[in-house]
Amino acid sequence: MTPPRDLPGPSAPTLDLGGRTALVTGAAGGIGRACALRLAAAGAKVRAVDRDDSGLTALADQSAGLAGTVEPHVLDLTDLDAAEQVAAGTDVLVNNAGLQLVRPLEEFPPDVFHTVLTVMLEAPFRLIRGALPHMYGQGWGRIVNISSVHGLRASPYKSAYVAAKHGLEGLSKTAALEGAPHGVTSNCVNPGYVRTPLVERQLADQARAHGIPQERVLAEVMLQDSAVKRLIEPEEVAEAVAYLCAPQASFVTGTSLVLDGGWTAH
Ligand SMILES: NC(=O)c1ccc[n+]([C@@H]2O[C@H](COP(=O)([O-])OP(=O)(O)OC[C@H]3O[C@@H](n4cnc5c(N)ncnc54)[C@H](O)[C@@H]3O)[C@@H](O)[C@H]2O)c1
């Protein structure tokens, strides 16, 4: 294979997604919103998918003035056929939507386990399936799966989340192997705890599961294994996603870009 022809020179902007369509799931909040704005700032036409209608409207308002555009698509990703359809024709796919429940295994509601696996593993499979024909047809595509440290490590009381993220790592690697001959890369981005509503909602649950007051959860549970003692910001995660979409990252595939403040260095 020849080197990519779109490699920019040293003074060119790192990422130009002008003319590209990017789909971001879970775009109404947290990391997804930051990714949608970052990719729109690089010129992409962003399909912003979420079940949260008002969050998507706020995102579209926020994107005014950026080089690219944001098109809201209200969709519940448990509708897997609709998920596959909405991915058709995308050049960049960011599988980000997720949810969390912190509960010991013996109390974990089976229906929630099923929903977590559906939204965080089966929907990404269907979105990839929907996106690949166009990516393969043009010989270029970028799949970025927002995994987690919990795609590489387990924590107690997060059975569904850890199972889904470990599964997503496998799906991402398989997509990388199949996509390579077609110019399609697939990678995971693995943050530690990010300052988002998902983490804020978890504080009470974690306090109950670990039997400690809520104000001790951040330091004693969430940041215990992180060498850098702070939450990471959604914009820092979005920048990693942007890197993986850049021409300079075309050799980076089938791997996990870990942003965990040193957690997995232990
Ligand atoms: N916040 C963290 O600390 C952290 C750390 C590592 C990985 N992640 C991962 O990053 C991703 C985003 O997390 P976040 O912290 O930004 O969460 P968030 O709760 O702020 O945002 C998640 C978004 O997904 C959407 N969503 C959930 N279920 C959906 C469904 N069925 N259909 C459509 N949309 C749905 C929500 O409406 C929400 O807008 C998740 O995959 C999460 O596992 C988060």
PDB file of C-alpha atoms and ligand atoms in Angstrom:
ATOM      1  CA  MET A   1       0.000   0.000   0.000  1.00  0.00           C
ATOM      2  CA  THR A   2       1.194   3.545  -0.780  1.00  0.00           C
ATOM      3  CA  PRO A   3       1.401   6.283   1.891  1.00  0.00           C
ATOM      4  CA  PRO A   4      -1.761   8.439   2.195  1.00  0.00           C
ATOM      5  CA  ARG A   5      -1.850  11.291  -0.327  1.00  0.00           C
ATOM      6  CA  ASP A   6      -3.748  13.632   2.007  1.00  0.00           C
ATOM      7  CA  LEU A   7      -0.923  14.045   4.557  1.00  0.00           C
ATOM      8  CA  PRO A   8      -0.689  17.789   5.268  1.00  0.00           C
ATOM      9  CA  GLY A   9       2.594  19.692   5.439  1.00  0.00           C
ATOM     10  CA  PRO A  10       3.946  21.009   8.765  1.00  0.00           C
ATOM     11  CA  SER A  11       2.098  24.331   8.601  1.00  0.00           C
ATOM     12  CA  ALA A  12      -1.299  22.932   7.522  1.00  0.00           C
ATOM     13  CA  PRO A  13      -4.144  22.628  10.023  1.00  0.00           C
ATOM     14  CA  THR A  14      -4.131  19.164  11.607  1.00  0.00           C
ATOM     15  CA  LEU A  15      -7.711  18.306  10.824  1.00  0.00           C
ATOM     16  CA  ASP A  16      -9.833  19.388   7.870  1.00  0.00           C
ATOM     17  CA  LEU A  17     -13.086  17.465   7.615  1.00  0.00           C
ATOM     18  CA  GLY A  18     -14.634  19.766   5.007  1.00  0.00           C
ATOM     19  CA  GLY A  19     -16.919  17.687   2.780  1.00  0.00           C
ATOM     20  CA  ARG A  20     -17.032  14.810   5.295  1.00  0.00           C
ATOM     21  CA  THR A  21     -20.097  13.597   7.178  1.00  0.00           C
ATOM     22  CA  ALA A  22     -19.530  12.572  10.792  1.00  0.00           C
ATOM     23  CA  LEU A  23     -22.079  10.761  12.946  1.00  0.00           C
ATOM     24  CA  VAL A  24     -21.799  11.100  16.725  1.00  0.00           C
ATOM     25  CA  THR A  25     -24.121   9.129  19.009  1.00  0.00           C
ATOM     26  CA  GLY A  26     -25.040  10.458  22.435  1.00  0.00           C
ATOM     27  CA  ALA A  27     -24.294  13.924  21.065  1.00  0.00           C
ATOM     28  CA  ALA A  28     -26.740  15.775  23.319  1.00  0.00           C
ATOM     29  CA  GLY A  29     -24.427  15.799  26.332  1.00  0.00           C
ATOM     30  CA  GLY A  30     -21.000  15.270  27.846  1.00  0.00           C
ATOM     31  CA  ILE A  31     -18.334  13.723  25.624  1.00  0.00           C
ATOM     32  CA  GLY A  32     -20.642  13.343  22.622  1.00  0.00           C
ATOM     33  CA  ARG A  33     -21.450  17.034  22.551  1.00  0.00           C
ATOM     34  CA  ALA A  34     -17.752  17.934  22.762  1.00  0.00           C
ATOM     35  CA  CYS A  35     -16.985  15.510  19.902  1.00  0.00           C
ATOM     36  CA  ALA A  36     -19.794  16.894  17.734  1.00  0.00           C
ATOM     37  CA  LEU A  37     -18.551  20.465  18.251  1.00  0.00           C
ATOM     38  CA  ARG A  38     -14.901  19.498  17.623  1.00  0.00           C
ATOM     39  CA  LEU A  39     -15.705  17.699  14.383  1.00  0.00           C
ATOM     40  CA  ALA A  40     -18.002  20.538  13.237  1.00  0.00           C
ATOM     41  CA  ALA A  41     -15.187  22.998  14.034  1.00  0.00           C
ATOM     42  CA  ALA A  42     -13.011  20.936  11.657  1.00  0.00           C
ATOM     43  CA  GLY A  43     -15.615  21.485   8.936  1.00  0.00           C
ATOM     44  CA  ALA A  44     -17.617  18.260   9.119  1.00  0.00           C
ATOM     45  CA  LYS A  45     -21.325  17.967   8.538  1.00  0.00           C
ATOM     46  CA  VAL A  46     -22.218  16.305  11.850  1.00  0.00           C
ATOM     47  CA  ARG A  47     -25.199  14.002  12.285  1.00  0.00           C
ATOM     48  CA  ALA A  48     -25.885  14.387  15.976  1.00  0.00           C
ATOM     49  CA  VAL A  49     -27.830  11.370  17.259  1.00  0.00           C
ATOM     50  CA  ASP A  50     -29.443  11.195  20.689  1.00  0.00           C
ATOM     51  CA  ARG A  51     -32.784  10.433  22.310  1.00  0.00           C
ATOM     52  CA  ASP A  52     -32.617  13.792  24.139  1.00  0.00           C
ATOM     53  CA  ASP A  53     -34.410  16.236  21.842  1.00  0.00           C
ATOM     54  CA  SER A  54     -33.777  19.402  23.875  1.00  0.00           C
ATOM     55  CA  GLY A  55     -30.085  18.574  24.353  1.00  0.00           C
ATOM     56  CA  LEU A  56     -29.700  18.234  20.580  1.00  0.00           C
ATOM     57  CA  THR A  57     -31.425  21.581  19.994  1.00  0.00           C
ATOM     58  CA  ALA A  58     -29.039  23.241  22.452  1.00  0.00           C
ATOM     59  CA  LEU A  59     -26.085  21.600  20.661  1.00  0.00           C
ATOM     60  CA  ALA A  60     -27.267  22.863  17.269  1.00  0.00           C
ATOM     61  CA  ASP A  61     -27.519  26.394  18.733  1.00  0.00           C
ATOM     62  CA  GLN A  62     -24.003  26.091  20.179  1.00  0.00           C
ATOM     63  CA  SER A  63     -22.587  25.035  16.822  1.00  0.00           C
ATOM     64  CA  ALA A  64     -23.581  28.290  15.082  1.00  0.00           C
ATOM     65  CA  GLY A  65     -20.558  29.947  13.514  1.00  0.00           C
ATOM     66  CA  LEU A  66     -18.440  26.804  13.223  1.00  0.00           C
ATOM     67  CA  ALA A  67     -16.954  25.803   9.866  1.00  0.00           C
ATOM     68  CA  GLY A  68     -19.208  22.744   9.650  1.00  0.00           C
ATOM     69  CA  THR A  69     -22.828  22.054  10.583  1.00  0.00           C
ATOM     70  CA  VAL A  70     -24.749  20.027  13.154  1.00  0.00           C
ATOM     71  CA  GLU A  71     -27.945  18.194  12.133  1.00  0.00           C
ATOM     72  CA  PRO A  72     -29.934  16.817  15.072  1.00  0.00           C
ATOM     73  CA  HIS A  73     -31.368  13.288  14.701  1.00  0.00           C
ATOM     74  CA  VAL A  74     -33.628  12.301  17.601  1.00  0.00           C
ATOM     75  CA  LEU A  75     -33.330   8.535  17.940  1.00  0.00           C
ATOM     76  CA  ASP A  76     -33.401   5.963  20.713  1.00  0.00           C
ATOM     77  CA  LEU A  77     -30.549   3.588  19.894  1.00  0.00           C
ATOM     78  CA  THR A  78     -32.447   0.597  21.269  1.00  0.00           C
ATOM     79  CA  ASP A  79     -34.204   0.832  17.885  1.00  0.00           C
ATOM     80  CA  LEU A  80     -31.399  -1.078  16.213  1.00  0.00           C
ATOM     81  CA  ASP A  81     -32.803  -1.047  12.682  1.00  0.00           C
ATOM     82  CA  ALA A  82     -33.120   2.752  12.819  1.00  0.00           C
ATOM     83  CA  ALA A  83     -29.560   2.968  14.194  1.00  0.00           C
ATOM     84  CA  GLU A  84     -28.197   1.011  11.246  1.00  0.00           C
ATOM     85  CA  GLN A  85     -30.132   3.154   8.779  1.00  0.00           C
ATOM     86  CA  VAL A  86     -29.008   6.509  10.205  1.00  0.00           C
ATOM     87  CA  ALA A  87     -25.346   5.502   9.752  1.00  0.00           C
ATOM     88  CA  ALA A  88     -25.632   5.076   5.974  1.00  0.00           C
ATOM     89  CA  GLY A  89     -23.397   7.489   4.066  1.00  0.00           C
ATOM     90  CA  THR A  90     -21.174   8.562   6.974  1.00  0.00           C
ATOM     91  CA  ASP A  91     -17.412   9.025   6.614  1.00  0.00           C
ATOM     92  CA  VAL A  92     -16.658   9.268  10.346  1.00  0.00           C
ATOM     93  CA  LEU A  93     -18.565   7.299  12.988  1.00  0.00           C
ATOM     94  CA  VAL A  94     -18.175   8.065  16.679  1.00  0.00           C
ATOM     95  CA  ASN A  95     -19.896   5.455  18.843  1.00  0.00           C
ATOM     96  CA  ASN A  96     -20.302   7.331  22.088  1.00  0.00           C
ATOM     97  CA  ALA A  97     -23.799   6.951  23.611  1.00  0.00           C
ATOM     98  CA  GLY A  98     -23.777   5.184  26.939  1.00  0.00           C
ATOM     99  CA  LEU A  99     -25.369   4.756  30.323  1.00  0.00           C
ATOM    100  CA  GLN A 100     -24.304   3.438  33.691  1.00  0.00           C
ATOM    101  CA  LEU A 101     -25.842   1.640  36.663  1.00  0.00           C
ATOM    102  CA  VAL A 102     -23.774   0.908  39.767  1.00  0.00           C
ATOM    103  CA  ARG A 103     -25.243  -2.114  41.554  1.00  0.00           C
ATOM    104  CA  PRO A 104     -23.862  -5.406  42.955  1.00  0.00           C
ATOM    105  CA  LEU A 105     -24.283  -8.353  40.562  1.00  0.00           C
ATOM    106  CA  GLU A 106     -26.861 -10.122  42.691  1.00  0.00           C
ATOM    107  CA  GLU A 107     -29.060  -6.988  42.675  1.00  0.00           C
ATOM    108  CA  PHE A 108     -28.393  -5.923  39.075  1.00  0.00           C
ATOM    109  CA  PRO A 109     -31.729  -5.738  37.195  1.00  0.00           C
ATOM    110  CA  PRO A 110     -31.562  -8.051  34.120  1.00  0.00           C
ATOM    111  CA  ASP A 111     -33.552  -5.600  31.988  1.00  0.00           C
ATOM    112  CA  VAL A 112     -31.011  -2.835  32.648  1.00  0.00           C
ATOM    113  CA  PHE A 113     -28.152  -5.234  31.830  1.00  0.00           C
ATOM    114  CA  HIS A 114     -29.874  -5.934  28.522  1.00  0.00           C
ATOM    115  CA  THR A 115     -30.406  -2.222  27.736  1.00  0.00           C
ATOM    116  CA  VAL A 116     -26.766  -1.360  28.528  1.00  0.00           C
ATOM    117  CA  LEU A 117     -25.520  -4.112  26.212  1.00  0.00           C
ATOM    118  CA  THR A 118     -27.975  -3.038  23.502  1.00  0.00           C
ATOM    119  CA  VAL A 119     -27.046   0.676  23.545  1.00  0.00           C
ATOM    120  CA  MET A 120     -23.301   0.275  24.164  1.00  0.00           C
ATOM    121  CA  LEU A 121     -22.428  -2.836  22.131  1.00  0.00           C
ATOM    122  CA  GLU A 122     -25.174  -3.956  19.784  1.00  0.00           C
ATOM    123  CA  ALA A 123     -26.010  -0.441  18.526  1.00  0.00           C
ATOM    124  CA  PRO A 124     -22.325   0.264  17.707  1.00  0.00           C
ATOM    125  CA  PHE A 125     -22.254  -3.022  15.736  1.00  0.00           C
ATOM    126  CA  ARG A 126     -25.358  -1.960  13.798  1.00  0.00           C
ATOM    127  CA  LEU A 127     -24.016   1.574  13.219  1.00  0.00           C
ATOM    128  CA  ILE A 128     -20.709   0.190  11.928  1.00  0.00           C
ATOM    129  CA  ARG A 129     -22.645  -2.215   9.715  1.00  0.00           C
ATOM    130  CA  GLY A 130     -24.674   0.696   8.338  1.00  0.00           C
ATOM    131  CA  ALA A 131     -21.626   2.909   7.769  1.00  0.00           C
ATOM    132  CA  LEU A 132     -19.215   0.431   6.157  1.00  0.00           C
ATOM    133  CA  PRO A 133     -20.672   0.142   2.627  1.00  0.00           C
ATOM    134  CA  HIS A 134     -20.107   3.878   1.993  1.00  0.00           C
ATOM    135  CA  MET A 135     -16.692   3.875   3.702  1.00  0.00           C
ATOM    136  CA  TYR A 136     -15.542   0.812   1.749  1.00  0.00           C
ATOM    137  CA  GLY A 137     -16.960   2.272  -1.467  1.00  0.00           C
ATOM    138  CA  GLN A 138     -14.782   5.379  -1.209  1.00  0.00           C
ATOM    139  CA  GLY A 139     -11.757   3.685   0.374  1.00  0.00           C
ATOM    140  CA  TRP A 140     -11.738   5.915   3.480  1.00  0.00           C
ATOM    141  CA  GLY A 141     -13.450   5.894   6.832  1.00  0.00           C
ATOM    142  CA  ARG A 142     -12.869   6.502  10.513  1.00  0.00           C
ATOM    143  CA  ILE A 143     -14.582   4.572  13.314  1.00  0.00           C
ATOM    144  CA  VAL A 144     -13.949   5.835  16.822  1.00  0.00           C
ATOM    145  CA  ASN A 145     -15.475   3.936  19.703  1.00  0.00           C
ATOM    146  CA  ILE A 146     -15.675   5.738  23.018  1.00  0.00           C
ATOM    147  CA  SER A 147     -14.705   2.946  25.364  1.00  0.00           C
ATOM    148  CA  SER A 148     -13.333   3.581  28.860  1.00  0.00           C
ATOM    149  CA  VAL A 149     -10.696   2.430  31.279  1.00  0.00           C
ATOM    150  CA  HIS A 150     -13.498  -0.031  31.988  1.00  0.00           C
ATOM    151  CA  GLY A 151     -12.872  -1.531  28.530  1.00  0.00           C
ATOM    152  CA  LEU A 152      -9.489  -2.619  29.908  1.00  0.00           C
ATOM    153  CA  ARG A 153     -10.072  -2.957  33.661  1.00  0.00           C
ATOM    154  CA  ALA A 154     -13.033  -3.988  35.787  1.00  0.00           C
ATOM    155  CA  SER A 155     -14.477  -2.251  38.832  1.00  0.00           C
ATOM    156  CA  PRO A 156     -16.948  -3.783  41.257  1.00  0.00           C
ATOM    157  CA  TYR A 157     -20.687  -3.096  40.800  1.00  0.00           C
ATOM    158  CA  LYS A 158     -20.411  -2.218  37.073  1.00  0.00           C
ATOM    159  CA  SER A 159     -21.053  -5.617  35.490  1.00  0.00           C
ATOM    160  CA  ALA A 160     -23.089  -4.425  32.491  1.00  0.00           C
ATOM    161  CA  TYR A 161     -20.875  -1.427  31.744  1.00  0.00           C
ATOM    162  CA  VAL A 162     -17.607  -3.373  32.018  1.00  0.00           C
ATOM    163  CA  ALA A 163     -19.024  -6.232  29.920  1.00  0.00           C
ATOM    164  CA  ALA A 164     -20.256  -3.825  27.236  1.00  0.00           C
ATOM    165  CA  LYS A 165     -16.958  -1.897  27.077  1.00  0.00           C
ATOM    166  CA  HIS A 166     -14.845  -5.075  26.925  1.00  0.00           C
ATOM    167  CA  GLY A 167     -17.116  -6.229  24.088  1.00  0.00           C
ATOM    168  CA  LEU A 168     -16.730  -2.885  22.325  1.00  0.00           C
ATOM    169  CA  GLU A 169     -12.931  -3.304  22.417  1.00  0.00           C
ATOM    170  CA  GLY A 170     -13.303  -6.623  20.581  1.00  0.00           C
ATOM    171  CA  LEU A 171     -15.753  -5.198  18.060  1.00  0.00           C
ATOM    172  CA  SER A 172     -13.414  -2.270  17.391  1.00  0.00           C
ATOM    173  CA  LYS A 173     -10.399  -4.538  16.783  1.00  0.00           C
ATOM    174  CA  THR A 174     -12.388  -6.747  14.410  1.00  0.00           C
ATOM    175  CA  ALA A 175     -13.588  -3.680  12.467  1.00  0.00           C
ATOM    176  CA  ALA A 176      -9.930  -2.569  12.249  1.00  0.00           C
ATOM    177  CA  LEU A 177      -8.801  -5.879  10.734  1.00  0.00           C
ATOM    178  CA  GLU A 178     -11.654  -6.019   8.235  1.00  0.00           C
ATOM    179  CA  GLY A 179     -11.483  -2.289   7.412  1.00  0.00           C
ATOM    180  CA  ALA A 180      -7.723  -1.980   6.802  1.00  0.00           C
ATOM    181  CA  PRO A 181      -7.758  -3.095   3.150  1.00  0.00           C
ATOM    182  CA  HIS A 182     -10.519  -0.507   2.530  1.00  0.00           C
ATOM    183  CA  GLY A 183      -8.803   2.513   4.126  1.00  0.00           C
ATOM    184  CA  VAL A 184     -11.024   2.341   7.208  1.00  0.00           C
ATOM    185  CA  THR A 185      -9.502   2.616  10.685  1.00  0.00           C
ATOM    186  CA  SER A 186     -11.240   1.619  13.906  1.00  0.00           C
ATOM    187  CA  ASN A 187     -10.003   2.543  17.357  1.00  0.00           C
ATOM    188  CA  CYS A 188     -11.156   2.982  20.918  1.00  0.00           C
ATOM    189  CA  VAL A 189     -10.661   6.043  23.094  1.00  0.00           C
ATOM    190  CA  ASN A 190     -10.439   5.102  26.767  1.00  0.00           C
ATOM    191  CA  PRO A 191     -10.913   7.904  29.266  1.00  0.00           C
ATOM    192  CA  GLY A 192     -10.792   7.701  33.027  1.00  0.00           C
ATOM    193  CA  TYR A 193     -13.514   9.672  34.812  1.00  0.00           C
ATOM    194  CA  VAL A 194     -14.697  12.610  32.696  1.00  0.00           C
ATOM    195  CA  ARG A 195     -16.539  15.672  33.996  1.00  0.00           C
ATOM    196  CA  THR A 196     -19.982  14.830  32.507  1.00  0.00           C
ATOM    197  CA  PRO A 197     -23.583  14.302  33.706  1.00  0.00           C
ATOM    198  CA  LEU A 198     -22.973  10.516  33.625  1.00  0.00           C
ATOM    199  CA  VAL A 199     -20.351  10.885  36.360  1.00  0.00           C
ATOM    200  CA  GLU A 200     -22.407  13.383  38.371  1.00  0.00           C
ATOM    201  CA  ARG A 201     -25.373  10.973  38.353  1.00  0.00           C
ATOM    202  CA  GLN A 202     -23.074   8.165  39.557  1.00  0.00           C
ATOM    203  CA  LEU A 203     -21.943   9.840  42.770  1.00  0.00           C
ATOM    204  CA  ALA A 204     -25.005   8.849  44.838  1.00  0.00           C
ATOM    205  CA  ASP A 205     -25.068   5.286  43.444  1.00  0.00           C
ATOM    206  CA  GLN A 206     -21.353   4.787  44.172  1.00  0.00           C
ATOM    207  CA  ALA A 207     -21.779   6.149  47.707  1.00  0.00           C
ATOM    208  CA  ARG A 208     -24.555   3.633  48.381  1.00  0.00           C
ATOM    209  CA  ALA A 209     -22.711   0.674  46.811  1.00  0.00           C
ATOM    210  CA  HIS A 210     -19.437   1.414  48.657  1.00  0.00           C
ATOM    211  CA  GLY A 211     -21.129   2.462  51.927  1.00  0.00           C
ATOM    212  CA  ILE A 212     -19.439   5.888  52.139  1.00  0.00           C
ATOM    213  CA  PRO A 213     -20.749   9.486  52.056  1.00  0.00           C
ATOM    214  CA  GLN A 214     -21.174  11.019  48.593  1.00  0.00           C
ATOM    215  CA  GLU A 215     -18.518  13.701  49.131  1.00  0.00           C
ATOM    216  CA  ARG A 216     -15.834  10.991  49.594  1.00  0.00           C
ATOM    217  CA  VAL A 217     -16.672   9.158  46.329  1.00  0.00           C
ATOM    218  CA  LEU A 218     -14.596  11.324  44.002  1.00  0.00           C
ATOM    219  CA  ALA A 219     -11.317  11.020  45.921  1.00  0.00           C
ATOM    220  CA  GLU A 220     -11.725   7.534  47.405  1.00  0.00           C
ATOM    221  CA  VAL A 221     -13.425   5.666  44.556  1.00  0.00           C
ATOM    222  CA  MET A 222     -13.207   7.492  41.239  1.00  0.00           C
ATOM    223  CA  LEU A 223      -9.739   9.024  41.462  1.00  0.00           C
ATOM    224  CA  GLN A 224      -8.194   6.377  43.703  1.00  0.00           C
ATOM    225  CA  ASP A 225      -6.249   4.691  40.870  1.00  0.00           C
ATOM    226  CA  SER A 226      -5.620   7.826  38.810  1.00  0.00           C
ATOM    227  CA  ALA A 227      -2.129   9.299  39.246  1.00  0.00           C
ATOM    228  CA  VAL A 228      -3.452  12.654  37.971  1.00  0.00           C
ATOM    229  CA  LYS A 229      -5.961  13.641  40.638  1.00  0.00           C
ATOM    230  CA  ARG A 230      -8.626  15.397  38.581  1.00  0.00           C
ATOM    231  CA  LEU A 231     -11.476  14.592  36.239  1.00  0.00           C
ATOM    232  CA  ILE A 232     -10.656  14.827  32.551  1.00  0.00           C
ATOM    233  CA  GLU A 233     -12.672  17.381  30.537  1.00  0.00           C
ATOM    234  CA  PRO A 234     -14.911  16.298  27.614  1.00  0.00           C
ATOM    235  CA  GLU A 235     -12.935  18.595  25.274  1.00  0.00           C
ATOM    236  CA  GLU A 236      -9.734  16.639  26.025  1.00  0.00           C
ATOM    237  CA  VAL A 237     -11.463  13.440  24.952  1.00  0.00           C
ATOM    238  CA  ALA A 238     -12.816  15.139  21.806  1.00  0.00           C
ATOM    239  CA  GLU A 239      -9.267  16.148  20.841  1.00  0.00           C
ATOM    240  CA  ALA A 240      -8.187  12.488  20.941  1.00  0.00           C
ATOM    241  CA  VAL A 241     -11.123  11.668  18.672  1.00  0.00           C
ATOM    242  CA  ALA A 242     -10.063  14.460  16.302  1.00  0.00           C
ATOM    243  CA  TYR A 243      -6.513  13.054  16.181  1.00  0.00           C
ATOM    244  CA  LEU A 244      -7.808   9.625  15.181  1.00  0.00           C
ATOM    245  CA  CYS A 245      -9.738  11.244  12.295  1.00  0.00           C
ATOM    246  CA  ALA A 246      -6.656  13.077  10.973  1.00  0.00           C
ATOM    247  CA  PRO A 247      -4.600  11.900   7.993  1.00  0.00           C
ATOM    248  CA  GLN A 248      -1.595  11.534  10.332  1.00  0.00           C
ATOM    249  CA  ALA A 249      -3.455   8.750  12.175  1.00  0.00           C
ATOM    250  CA  SER A 250      -4.122   6.502   9.187  1.00  0.00           C
ATOM    251  CA  PHE A 251      -1.627   3.899  10.521  1.00  0.00           C
ATOM    252  CA  VAL A 252      -3.277   3.901  13.955  1.00  0.00           C
ATOM    253  CA  THR A 253      -5.899   1.162  13.955  1.00  0.00           C
ATOM    254  CA  GLY A 254      -7.121  -1.666  16.139  1.00  0.00           C
ATOM    255  CA  THR A 255      -5.815   0.013  19.247  1.00  0.00           C
ATOM    256  CA  SER A 256      -6.975   1.863  22.339  1.00  0.00           C
ATOM    257  CA  LEU A 257      -5.952   5.445  23.015  1.00  0.00           C
ATOM    258  CA  VAL A 258      -5.924   5.591  26.799  1.00  0.00           C
ATOM    259  CA  LEU A 259      -6.528   8.932  28.561  1.00  0.00           C
ATOM    260  CA  ASP A 260      -6.612   7.732  32.129  1.00  0.00           C
ATOM    261  CA  GLY A 261      -4.241   9.925  34.141  1.00  0.00           C
ATOM    262  CA  GLY A 262      -2.004   6.892  34.725  1.00  0.00           C
ATOM    263  CA  TRP A 263      -4.722   4.557  36.068  1.00  0.00           C
ATOM    264  CA  THR A 264      -3.631   1.540  33.967  1.00  0.00           C
ATOM    265  CA  ALA A 265       0.067   2.184  34.655  1.00  0.00           C
ATOM    266  CA  HIS A 266      -0.461   0.407  38.011  1.00  0.00           C
TER     267      HIS A 266
HETATM  268  N1  LIG B   1     -18.056  10.291  31.997  1.00  0.00           N
HETATM  269  C1  LIG B   1     -17.065   9.434  32.174  1.00  0.00           C
HETATM  270  O1  LIG B   1     -16.380   9.459  33.191  1.00  0.00           O
HETATM  271  C2  LIG B   1     -16.726   8.431  31.115  1.00  0.00           C
HETATM  272  C3  LIG B   1     -15.527   7.741  31.242  1.00  0.00           C
HETATM  273  C4  LIG B   1     -15.178   6.806  30.282  1.00  0.00           C
HETATM  274  C5  LIG B   1     -16.024   6.571  29.232  1.00  0.00           C
HETATM  275  N2  LIG B   1     -17.195   7.248  29.127  1.00  0.00           N
HETATM  276  C6  LIG B   1     -18.069   6.925  28.015  1.00  0.00           C
HETATM  277  O2  LIG B   1     -18.303   8.072  27.247  1.00  0.00           O
HETATM  278  C7  LIG B   1     -19.573   7.977  26.620  1.00  0.00           C
HETATM  279  C8  LIG B   1     -20.366   9.240  26.894  1.00  0.00           C
HETATM  280  O3  LIG B   1     -20.508   9.381  28.287  1.00  0.00           O
HETATM  281  P1  LIG B   1     -20.850  10.770  28.994  1.00  0.00           P
HETATM  282  O4  LIG B   1     -20.127  10.759  30.270  1.00  0.00           O
HETATM  283  O5  LIG B   1     -20.671  11.875  28.054  1.00  0.00           O
HETATM  284  O6  LIG B   1     -22.378  10.497  29.327  1.00  0.00           O
HETATM  285  P2  LIG B   1     -23.657  11.456  29.309  1.00  0.00           P
HETATM  286  O7  LIG B   1     -24.671  10.763  30.150  1.00  0.00           O
HETATM  287  O8  LIG B   1     -23.264  12.838  29.627  1.00  0.00           O
HETATM  288  O9  LIG B   1     -24.063  11.383  27.784  1.00  0.00           O
HETATM  289  C9  LIG B   1     -24.508  10.163  27.214  1.00  0.00           C
HETATM  290  C10 LIG B   1     -25.490  10.512  26.113  1.00  0.00           C
HETATM  291  O10 LIG B   1     -25.958   9.282  25.567  1.00  0.00           O
HETATM  292  C11 LIG B   1     -27.338   9.430  25.332  1.00  0.00           C
HETATM  293  N3  LIG B   1     -28.010   8.142  25.339  1.00  0.00           N
HETATM  294  C12 LIG B   1     -28.061   7.248  26.348  1.00  0.00           C
HETATM  295  N4  LIG B   1     -28.852   6.220  25.993  1.00  0.00           N
HETATM  296  C13 LIG B   1     -29.295   6.479  24.736  1.00  0.00           C
HETATM  297  C14 LIG B   1     -30.157   5.794  23.841  1.00  0.00           C
HETATM  298  N5  LIG B   1     -30.765   4.651  24.174  1.00  0.00           N
HETATM  299  N6  LIG B   1     -30.393   6.325  22.636  1.00  0.00           N
HETATM  300  C15 LIG B   1     -29.824   7.509  22.284  1.00  0.00           C
HETATM  301  N7  LIG B   1     -29.023   8.215  23.096  1.00  0.00           N
HETATM  302  C16 LIG B   1     -28.766   7.694  24.319  1.00  0.00           C
HETATM  303  C17 LIG B   1     -27.838  10.303  26.474  1.00  0.00           C
HETATM  304  O11 LIG B   1     -29.086  10.910  26.172  1.00  0.00           O
HETATM  305  C18 LIG B   1     -26.693  11.293  26.627  1.00  0.00           C
HETATM  306  O12 LIG B   1     -26.890  12.466  25.859  1.00  0.00           O
HETATM  307  C19 LIG B   1     -20.226   6.710  27.164  1.00  0.00           C
HETATM  308  O13 LIG B   1     -20.059   5.640  26.245  1.00  0.00           O
HETATM  309  C20 LIG B   1     -19.441   6.445  28.422  1.00  0.00           C
HETATM  310  O14 LIG B   1     -19.434   5.080  28.755  1.00  0.00           O
HETATM  311  C21 LIG B   1     -17.569   8.170  30.051  1.00  0.00           C
END
